[in-house]
Amino acid sequence: MSNPLVVFDCDGTLVDSQHSICTAMARAFEDVKLAPPERLAILSVVGLSLPAAMARLLPEAESDFHDHLTERYKQAFHALRRENAVSEPLYPGIGDLVRELDAAGWLLGVATGKSDRGLNLCLTHHGIIDRFVTLQTADRHPSKPHPSMLLTAMVEAGATPETTVMIGDTSFDIDMGLAAGARTIGVGWGYHLPDELVAAGAHAVAMDSAALRGHIGAP
C-alpha cells in the first residue's frame, strides 16, 4: 500500500520571499550594467531554476550569459544573508497546517527552485524542517515543470501519483504535478494569479490555509 504524500512548493507557497528575490535579481542585473526587470516580471518566473528564469527574463541573451547572471544572483543572495537582510516569512497559518498534516498521517515533501542550502536554511529557520521526509531542489533536478522533482519525492516517500498531492502558487507547479499524475492544488496568495492556476488545470485553488486544508482532505 502506498503512502499519502503532500508536496509543497516553497517560494510563494510556504514562504513569502518576494522582497529578497526581487532585491537579489535587481542587484544581479545592475552588476552586469542592465536595467533590472519589473517586479511582476521577476515574480512571474519564481519557481523555475535560475538559468531557466534568466532565459525568460532575457530571452535575447546567450545561455552562457544566463549562467553568468545566475552566478551574480547567487552572489547577491548570499550577500543579503551576510547582511541579515533575507526575508522569508511563512504565510499565515502555514506553520500550523504543516504540523497538522504531519500529525494527521500525511508524509510531507518540498519541490522547489531553491538550492539545497537555501531550502534547508529557510525550513530550519522556521523550525519545520523535521516535518518533511523528502526535499527536492533545483540543485539535483531539471527545472519545473519537468516532473523529476515530484517523481523522486514519491519514490523517497513510498507514494504513488494516486496518493500524492502537489501544492503550489504557480502554473509551473501545476504543470509539474499534472505531468507526474498527481492531484494538484493551487494557492491564491503567491506569485501567479488564481486564474492562471485554473487555466493550467489545477484541481482546486485555495485562498487561505483553512481552505487549503479542506481541499487536501484526509490521508
Short mmCIF file of C-alpha atoms in Angstrom, two decimals:
data_model
loop_
_atom_site.label_atom_id
_atom_site.label_comp_id
_atom_site.label_asym_id
_atom_site.label_seq_id
_atom_site.Cartn_x
_atom_site.Cartn_y
_atom_site.Cartn_z
CA MET A 1 0.00 0.00 0.00
CA SER A 2 1.41 3.41 -0.97
CA ASN A 3 1.80 6.29 1.46
CA PRO A 4 -0.19 9.55 1.35
CA LEU A 5 2.10 12.41 0.37
CA VAL A 6 1.67 16.18 0.23
CA VAL A 7 4.42 18.07 -1.62
CA PHE A 8 4.68 21.83 -1.28
CA ASP A 9 6.42 24.37 -3.42
CA CYS A 10 8.39 26.79 -1.21
CA ASP A 11 8.66 30.38 -2.53
CA GLY A 12 5.17 31.83 -2.85
CA THR A 13 3.56 28.80 -1.21
CA LEU A 14 5.19 28.16 2.16
CA VAL A 15 7.04 31.46 2.46
CA ASP A 16 6.76 34.96 1.00
CA SER A 17 10.29 35.56 -0.27
CA GLN A 18 9.47 38.12 -2.96
CA HIS A 19 11.34 41.02 -1.35
CA SER A 20 14.61 39.07 -1.15
CA ILE A 21 14.21 37.55 -4.62
CA CYS A 22 13.47 40.90 -6.26
CA THR A 23 16.34 42.60 -4.43
CA ALA A 24 18.84 39.92 -5.41
CA MET A 25 17.63 39.93 -9.02
CA ALA A 26 17.93 43.71 -9.24
CA ARG A 27 21.49 43.56 -7.89
CA ALA A 28 22.41 40.80 -10.36
CA PHE A 29 21.22 42.84 -13.34
CA GLU A 30 22.83 46.03 -12.04
CA ASP A 31 26.13 44.16 -11.64
CA VAL A 32 26.17 43.49 -15.40
CA LYS A 33 25.05 47.05 -16.24
CA LEU A 34 21.50 46.13 -17.23
CA ALA A 35 18.24 47.67 -16.06
CA PRO A 36 16.52 45.29 -13.64
CA PRO A 37 13.29 43.65 -14.80
CA GLU A 38 10.00 44.90 -13.43
CA ARG A 39 8.90 43.33 -10.14
CA LEU A 40 5.98 41.46 -11.74
CA ALA A 41 8.28 40.05 -14.41
CA ILE A 42 10.60 38.71 -11.72
CA LEU A 43 7.74 37.19 -9.76
CA SER A 44 6.38 35.55 -12.91
CA VAL A 45 9.49 33.32 -13.13
CA VAL A 46 9.79 32.39 -9.45
CA GLY A 47 9.79 28.60 -9.19
CA LEU A 48 11.87 27.97 -12.29
CA SER A 49 15.52 27.04 -11.94
CA LEU A 50 17.70 30.13 -12.09
CA PRO A 51 19.08 29.57 -15.63
CA ALA A 52 15.54 28.98 -16.92
CA ALA A 53 14.32 32.10 -15.12
CA MET A 54 17.12 34.18 -16.61
CA ALA A 55 16.31 32.85 -20.07
CA ARG A 56 12.72 34.07 -19.70
CA LEU A 57 13.75 37.45 -18.35
CA LEU A 58 16.44 37.96 -21.01
CA PRO A 59 15.48 35.78 -23.99
CA GLU A 60 17.76 37.58 -26.43
CA ALA A 61 20.91 36.64 -24.48
CA GLU A 62 23.05 33.53 -24.94
CA SER A 63 22.92 30.64 -22.46
CA ASP A 64 26.42 31.47 -21.21
CA PHE A 65 25.17 34.90 -20.18
CA HIS A 66 22.17 33.34 -18.45
CA ASP A 67 24.63 31.21 -16.46
CA HIS A 68 26.67 34.32 -15.66
CA LEU A 69 23.57 36.14 -14.42
CA THR A 70 22.68 33.09 -12.35
CA GLU A 71 26.02 33.28 -10.55
CA ARG A 72 25.53 37.02 -9.99
CA TYR A 73 22.12 36.32 -8.48
CA LYS A 74 23.53 33.67 -6.16
CA GLN A 75 26.27 36.06 -5.04
CA ALA A 76 23.69 38.79 -4.42
CA PHE A 77 21.50 36.45 -2.37
CA HIS A 78 24.49 35.28 -0.33
CA ALA A 79 25.31 38.93 0.32
CA LEU A 80 21.78 39.51 1.60
CA ARG A 81 22.28 36.61 4.02
CA ARG A 82 25.55 38.10 5.25
CA GLU A 83 23.73 41.40 5.76
CA ASN A 84 20.98 39.57 7.69
CA ALA A 85 18.57 41.03 5.13
CA VAL A 86 16.86 37.90 3.80
CA SER A 87 13.11 37.99 4.46
CA GLU A 88 11.18 34.72 4.03
CA PRO A 89 8.22 34.75 6.44
CA LEU A 90 5.77 31.86 6.49
CA TYR A 91 2.37 32.72 5.08
CA PRO A 92 -0.42 32.93 7.68
CA GLY A 93 -1.47 29.53 9.01
CA ILE A 94 1.16 27.56 7.08
CA GLY A 95 3.25 26.52 10.08
CA ASP A 96 0.17 25.18 11.85
CA LEU A 97 -1.02 23.46 8.66
CA VAL A 98 2.31 21.65 8.20
CA ARG A 99 2.23 20.40 11.78
CA GLU A 100 -1.43 19.37 11.49
CA LEU A 101 -0.90 17.42 8.28
CA ASP A 102 2.11 15.67 9.79
CA ALA A 103 0.11 14.71 12.87
CA ALA A 104 -2.80 13.51 10.71
CA GLY A 105 -0.62 10.94 8.93
CA TRP A 106 0.39 12.70 5.72
CA LEU A 107 4.01 12.40 4.64
CA LEU A 108 5.30 15.83 3.63
CA GLY A 109 7.78 16.98 1.00
CA VAL A 110 9.04 20.07 -0.80
CA ALA A 111 9.78 20.54 -4.50
CA THR A 112 11.35 23.93 -5.17
CA GLY A 113 13.51 26.00 -7.45
CA LYS A 114 15.60 26.91 -4.40
CA SER A 115 19.04 25.42 -3.79
CA ASP A 116 19.59 22.70 -1.20
CA ARG A 117 21.33 25.23 1.05
CA GLY A 118 18.63 27.87 0.65
CA LEU A 119 15.80 25.44 1.35
CA ASN A 120 17.49 23.98 4.41
CA LEU A 121 18.20 27.41 5.86
CA CYS A 122 14.60 28.51 5.26
CA LEU A 123 12.91 25.46 6.77
CA THR A 124 15.36 25.30 9.68
CA HIS A 125 14.76 28.97 10.47
CA HIS A 126 11.04 28.27 10.79
CA GLY A 127 11.54 25.09 12.83
CA ILE A 128 9.66 22.81 10.43
CA ILE A 129 12.41 21.01 8.52
CA ASP A 130 11.95 17.82 10.54
CA ARG A 131 8.34 17.59 9.36
CA PHE A 132 9.44 16.80 5.78
CA VAL A 133 10.54 13.36 4.63
CA THR A 134 11.69 14.42 1.17
CA LEU A 135 13.26 17.68 -0.05
CA GLN A 136 13.79 18.16 -3.79
CA THR A 137 15.56 21.21 -5.23
CA ALA A 138 16.85 22.68 -8.47
CA ASP A 139 20.37 21.57 -7.49
CA ARG A 140 19.56 17.98 -8.44
CA HIS A 141 16.75 18.17 -10.99
CA PRO A 142 15.66 19.77 -14.25
CA SER A 143 13.61 22.95 -13.84
CA LYS A 144 9.88 22.80 -13.27
CA PRO A 145 7.58 21.92 -14.97
CA HIS A 146 9.64 18.78 -15.59
CA PRO A 147 8.21 16.14 -13.19
CA SER A 148 11.60 14.86 -11.96
CA MET A 149 11.40 16.52 -8.52
CA LEU A 150 7.92 15.24 -7.79
CA LEU A 151 8.57 11.74 -9.12
CA THR A 152 11.68 11.46 -6.94
CA ALA A 153 9.72 12.71 -3.92
CA MET A 154 7.16 9.94 -4.49
CA VAL A 155 9.88 7.29 -4.63
CA GLU A 156 11.54 8.55 -1.45
CA ALA A 157 8.20 8.69 0.40
CA GLY A 158 6.87 5.37 -0.91
CA ALA A 159 3.95 7.17 -2.55
CA THR A 160 2.23 6.87 -5.93
CA PRO A 161 0.60 9.51 -8.13
CA GLU A 162 -2.80 8.39 -6.85
CA THR A 163 -1.81 9.14 -3.23
CA THR A 164 0.15 12.36 -3.91
CA VAL A 165 -0.98 15.98 -3.77
CA MET A 166 1.15 18.78 -5.29
CA ILE A 167 0.57 22.27 -3.86
CA GLY A 168 1.97 25.43 -5.41
CA ASP A 169 1.38 29.03 -6.36
CA THR A 170 2.49 28.96 -10.00
CA SER A 171 1.45 27.31 -13.22
CA PHE A 172 4.89 25.61 -13.18
CA ASP A 173 3.84 23.73 -10.03
CA ILE A 174 0.51 22.72 -11.51
CA ASP A 175 2.12 21.61 -14.78
CA MET A 176 4.69 19.56 -12.86
CA GLY A 177 2.03 17.93 -10.72
CA LEU A 178 -0.11 17.01 -13.71
CA ALA A 179 2.90 15.66 -15.59
CA ALA A 180 3.61 13.38 -12.63
CA GLY A 181 -0.02 12.25 -12.42
CA ALA A 182 -0.66 13.82 -9.00
CA ARG A 183 -3.64 15.76 -7.71
CA THR A 184 -2.84 19.49 -7.86
CA ILE A 185 -3.97 22.34 -5.62
CA GLY A 186 -3.07 25.94 -6.35
CA VAL A 187 -2.75 28.63 -3.69
CA GLY A 188 -4.03 32.12 -4.40
CA TRP A 189 -1.61 34.03 -2.17
CA GLY A 190 1.53 33.54 -4.27
CA TYR A 191 3.08 34.89 -7.46
CA HIS A 192 0.73 33.69 -10.22
CA LEU A 193 -2.91 34.74 -10.34
CA PRO A 194 -5.60 32.20 -9.37
CA ASP A 195 -6.96 32.35 -12.93
CA GLU A 196 -3.56 31.21 -14.21
CA LEU A 197 -3.66 28.21 -11.87
CA VAL A 198 -7.15 27.27 -13.02
CA ALA A 199 -6.11 27.63 -16.65
CA ALA A 200 -3.13 25.36 -16.01
CA GLY A 201 -5.51 22.66 -14.81
CA ALA A 202 -5.36 22.87 -11.01
CA HIS A 203 -7.95 20.58 -9.43
CA ALA A 204 -8.67 23.30 -6.85
CA VAL A 205 -7.38 26.72 -5.77
CA ALA A 206 -7.27 27.74 -2.10
CA MET A 207 -7.28 31.36 -1.00
CA ASP A 208 -6.15 30.74 2.60
CA SER A 209 -4.63 27.96 4.69
CA ALA A 210 -8.00 26.82 6.07
CA ALA A 211 -9.39 26.34 2.57
CA LEU A 212 -6.18 24.53 1.58
CA ARG A 213 -6.62 22.08 4.47
CA GLY A 214 -10.14 21.37 3.30
CA HIS A 215 -9.03 20.69 -0.27
CA ILE A 216 -6.26 18.33 0.88
CA GLY A 217 -8.71 16.16 2.82
CA ALA A 218 -7.90 13.07 4.83
CA PRO A 219 -4.85 10.91 4.14
#
